[in-house]
Amino acid sequence: MQAALTAIGWLLLLQGAGGLINSLLGWWWWARDLLVVNLLPVLRGYEVFVSIVLGVLGFVLLAVSASAKRAEEEGR
């Protein structure tokens, strides 16, 4: 469970940071098809907001994963 939270957290954090860089600077043309915010037509016009939300969610999942790991180590 903890490994899954960490992997999903990193994925969301990278998607958020990449989408934010791509939306604000626009020079990341080769990664346009790798970013979730560019693939979903529903998100057109909200790329910056969605990228920030994805990054924050990724950060939160990484924090929860680290907290769970510390709690598990203390319980031993």
mmCIF file with all atom_site columns, C-alpha atoms in Angstrom:
data_model
loop_
_atom_site.group_PDB
_atom_site.id
_atom_site.type_symbol
_atom_site.label_atom_id
_atom_site.label_alt_id
_atom_site.label_comp_id
_atom_site.label_asym_id
_atom_site.label_entity_id
_atom_site.label_seq_id
_atom_site.pdbx_PDB_ins_code
_atom_site.Cartn_x
_atom_site.Cartn_y
_atom_site.Cartn_z
_atom_site.occupancy
_atom_site.B_iso_or_equiv
_atom_site.pdbx_formal_charge
_atom_site.auth_seq_id
_atom_site.auth_comp_id
_atom_site.auth_asym_id
_atom_site.auth_atom_id
_atom_site.pdbx_PDB_model_num
ATOM 1  C CA . MET A 1 1  ? 0.000   0.000  0.000   1.00 0.00 ? 1  MET A CA 1
ATOM 2  C CA . GLN A 1 2  ? 2.775   2.361  0.927   1.00 0.00 ? 2  GLN A CA 1
ATOM 3  C CA . ALA A 1 3  ? 4.698   1.715  -2.286  1.00 0.00 ? 3  ALA A CA 1
ATOM 4  C CA . ALA A 1 4  ? 1.560   2.354  -4.337  1.00 0.00 ? 4  ALA A CA 1
ATOM 5  C CA . LEU A 1 5  ? 0.945   5.664  -2.536  1.00 0.00 ? 5  LEU A CA 1
ATOM 6  C CA . THR A 1 6  ? 4.523   6.721  -3.177  1.00 0.00 ? 6  THR A CA 1
ATOM 7  C CA . ALA A 1 7  ? 4.399   5.789  -6.862  1.00 0.00 ? 7  ALA A CA 1
ATOM 8  C CA . ILE A 1 8  ? 1.064   7.528  -7.449  1.00 0.00 ? 8  ILE A CA 1
ATOM 9  C CA . GLY A 1 9  ? 2.262   10.547 -5.473  1.00 0.00 ? 9  GLY A CA 1
ATOM 10 C CA . TRP A 1 10 ? 5.372   10.928 -7.617  1.00 0.00 ? 10 TRP A CA 1
ATOM 11 C CA . LEU A 1 11 ? 3.349   10.454 -10.794 1.00 0.00 ? 11 LEU A CA 1
ATOM 12 C CA . LEU A 1 12 ? 0.863   13.156 -9.794  1.00 0.00 ? 12 LEU A CA 1
ATOM 13 C CA . LEU A 1 13 ? 3.628   15.500 -8.670  1.00 0.00 ? 13 LEU A CA 1
ATOM 14 C CA . LEU A 1 14 ? 5.465   15.088 -11.973 1.00 0.00 ? 14 LEU A CA 1
ATOM 15 C CA . GLN A 1 15 ? 2.256   15.527 -13.971 1.00 0.00 ? 15 GLN A CA 1
ATOM 16 C CA . GLY A 1 16 ? 1.471   18.699 -12.052 1.00 0.00 ? 16 GLY A CA 1
ATOM 17 C CA . ALA A 1 17 ? 4.943   20.198 -12.380 1.00 0.00 ? 17 ALA A CA 1
ATOM 18 C CA . GLY A 1 18 ? 5.208   19.224 -16.035 1.00 0.00 ? 18 GLY A CA 1
ATOM 19 C CA . GLY A 1 19 ? 1.786   20.579 -16.860 1.00 0.00 ? 19 GLY A CA 1
ATOM 20 C CA . LEU A 1 20 ? 2.526   23.835 -15.065 1.00 0.00 ? 20 LEU A CA 1
ATOM 21 C CA . ILE A 1 21 ? 5.849   24.284 -16.865 1.00 0.00 ? 21 ILE A CA 1
ATOM 22 C CA . ASN A 1 22 ? 4.257   23.427 -20.199 1.00 0.00 ? 22 ASN A CA 1
ATOM 23 C CA . SER A 1 23 ? 1.272   25.749 -19.650 1.00 0.00 ? 23 SER A CA 1
ATOM 24 C CA . LEU A 1 24 ? 3.296   28.710 -18.473 1.00 0.00 ? 24 LEU A CA 1
ATOM 25 C CA . LEU A 1 25 ? 6.363   28.440 -20.690 1.00 0.00 ? 25 LEU A CA 1
ATOM 26 C CA . GLY A 1 26 ? 5.115   26.358 -23.608 1.00 0.00 ? 26 GLY A CA 1
ATOM 27 C CA . TRP A 1 27 ? 8.560   25.167 -24.633 1.00 0.00 ? 27 TRP A CA 1
ATOM 28 C CA . TRP A 1 28 ? 8.050   21.563 -23.632 1.00 0.00 ? 28 TRP A CA 1
ATOM 29 C CA . TRP A 1 29 ? 6.573   20.575 -27.011 1.00 0.00 ? 29 TRP A CA 1
ATOM 30 C CA . TRP A 1 30 ? 7.848   16.982 -26.992 1.00 0.00 ? 30 TRP A CA 1
ATOM 31 C CA . ALA A 1 31 ? 6.017   16.150 -23.745 1.00 0.00 ? 31 ALA A CA 1
ATOM 32 C CA . ARG A 1 32 ? 2.643   17.556 -24.783 1.00 0.00 ? 32 ARG A CA 1
ATOM 33 C CA . ASP A 1 33 ? 1.182   14.083 -25.351 1.00 0.00 ? 33 ASP A CA 1
ATOM 34 C CA . LEU A 1 34 ? 2.503   12.749 -22.033 1.00 0.00 ? 34 LEU A CA 1
ATOM 35 C CA . LEU A 1 35 ? 0.651   15.214 -19.824 1.00 0.00 ? 35 LEU A CA 1
ATOM 36 C CA . VAL A 1 36 ? -2.877  14.457 -18.603 1.00 0.00 ? 36 VAL A CA 1
ATOM 37 C CA . VAL A 1 37 ? -3.963  18.096 -18.802 1.00 0.00 ? 37 VAL A CA 1
ATOM 38 C CA . ASN A 1 38 ? -3.258  18.162 -22.532 1.00 0.00 ? 38 ASN A CA 1
ATOM 39 C CA . LEU A 1 39 ? -4.962  14.851 -23.303 1.00 0.00 ? 39 LEU A CA 1
ATOM 40 C CA . LEU A 1 40 ? -8.386  15.548 -21.792 1.00 0.00 ? 40 LEU A CA 1
ATOM 41 C CA . PRO A 1 41 ? -10.463 18.016 -23.828 1.00 0.00 ? 41 PRO A CA 1
ATOM 42 C CA . VAL A 1 42 ? -12.606 18.771 -20.756 1.00 0.00 ? 42 VAL A CA 1
ATOM 43 C CA . LEU A 1 43 ? -9.623  20.496 -19.139 1.00 0.00 ? 43 LEU A CA 1
ATOM 44 C CA . ARG A 1 44 ? -8.993  22.989 -21.962 1.00 0.00 ? 44 ARG A CA 1
ATOM 45 C CA . GLY A 1 45 ? -8.612  26.439 -20.490 1.00 0.00 ? 45 GLY A CA 1
ATOM 46 C CA . TYR A 1 46 ? -7.972  25.113 -16.982 1.00 0.00 ? 46 TYR A CA 1
ATOM 47 C CA . GLU A 1 47 ? -4.490  23.688 -17.537 1.00 0.00 ? 47 GLU A CA 1
ATOM 48 C CA . VAL A 1 48 ? -2.732  25.847 -14.951 1.00 0.00 ? 48 VAL A CA 1
ATOM 49 C CA . PHE A 1 49 ? -5.330  25.238 -12.226 1.00 0.00 ? 49 PHE A CA 1
ATOM 50 C CA . VAL A 1 50 ? -5.471  21.477 -12.865 1.00 0.00 ? 50 VAL A CA 1
ATOM 51 C CA . SER A 1 51 ? -1.666  21.248 -12.903 1.00 0.00 ? 51 SER A CA 1
ATOM 52 C CA . ILE A 1 52 ? -1.471  22.982 -9.523  1.00 0.00 ? 52 ILE A CA 1
ATOM 53 C CA . VAL A 1 53 ? -4.144  20.652 -8.114  1.00 0.00 ? 53 VAL A CA 1
ATOM 54 C CA . LEU A 1 54 ? -2.323  17.574 -9.440  1.00 0.00 ? 54 LEU A CA 1
ATOM 55 C CA . GLY A 1 55 ? 0.962   18.753 -7.944  1.00 0.00 ? 55 GLY A CA 1
ATOM 56 C CA . VAL A 1 56 ? -0.609  19.436 -4.556  1.00 0.00 ? 56 VAL A CA 1
ATOM 57 C CA . LEU A 1 57 ? -2.369  16.055 -4.556  1.00 0.00 ? 57 LEU A CA 1
ATOM 58 C CA . GLY A 1 58 ? 0.915   14.355 -5.403  1.00 0.00 ? 58 GLY A CA 1
ATOM 59 C CA . PHE A 1 59 ? 2.657   16.182 -2.574  1.00 0.00 ? 59 PHE A CA 1
ATOM 60 C CA . VAL A 1 60 ? -0.117  15.204 -0.145  1.00 0.00 ? 60 VAL A CA 1
ATOM 61 C CA . LEU A 1 61 ? 0.093   11.538 -1.160  1.00 0.00 ? 61 LEU A CA 1
ATOM 62 C CA . LEU A 1 62 ? 3.862   11.568 -0.667  1.00 0.00 ? 62 LEU A CA 1
ATOM 63 C CA . ALA A 1 63 ? 3.414   13.114 2.782   1.00 0.00 ? 63 ALA A CA 1
ATOM 64 C CA . VAL A 1 64 ? 0.784   10.507 3.718   1.00 0.00 ? 64 VAL A CA 1
ATOM 65 C CA . SER A 1 65 ? 3.060   7.733  2.512   1.00 0.00 ? 65 SER A CA 1
ATOM 66 C CA . ALA A 1 66 ? 5.982   9.047  4.573   1.00 0.00 ? 66 ALA A CA 1
ATOM 67 C CA . SER A 1 67 ? 3.739   9.425  7.614   1.00 0.00 ? 67 SER A CA 1
ATOM 68 C CA . ALA A 1 68 ? 2.459   5.869  7.230   1.00 0.00 ? 68 ALA A CA 1
ATOM 69 C CA . LYS A 1 69 ? 6.016   4.605  6.943   1.00 0.00 ? 69 LYS A CA 1
ATOM 70 C CA . ARG A 1 70 ? 7.027   6.407  10.154  1.00 0.00 ? 70 ARG A CA 1
ATOM 71 C CA . ALA A 1 71 ? 3.958   5.107  11.986  1.00 0.00 ? 71 ALA A CA 1
ATOM 72 C CA . GLU A 1 72 ? 4.713   1.571  10.849  1.00 0.00 ? 72 GLU A CA 1
ATOM 73 C CA . GLU A 1 73 ? 8.331   1.825  12.013  1.00 0.00 ? 73 GLU A CA 1
ATOM 74 C CA . GLU A 1 74 ? 7.300   3.185  15.415  1.00 0.00 ? 74 GLU A CA 1
ATOM 75 C CA . GLY A 1 75 ? 4.787   0.379  15.870  1.00 0.00 ? 75 GLY A CA 1
ATOM 76 C CA . ARG A 1 76 ? 7.410   -2.318 15.549  1.00 0.00 ? 76 ARG A CA 1
#
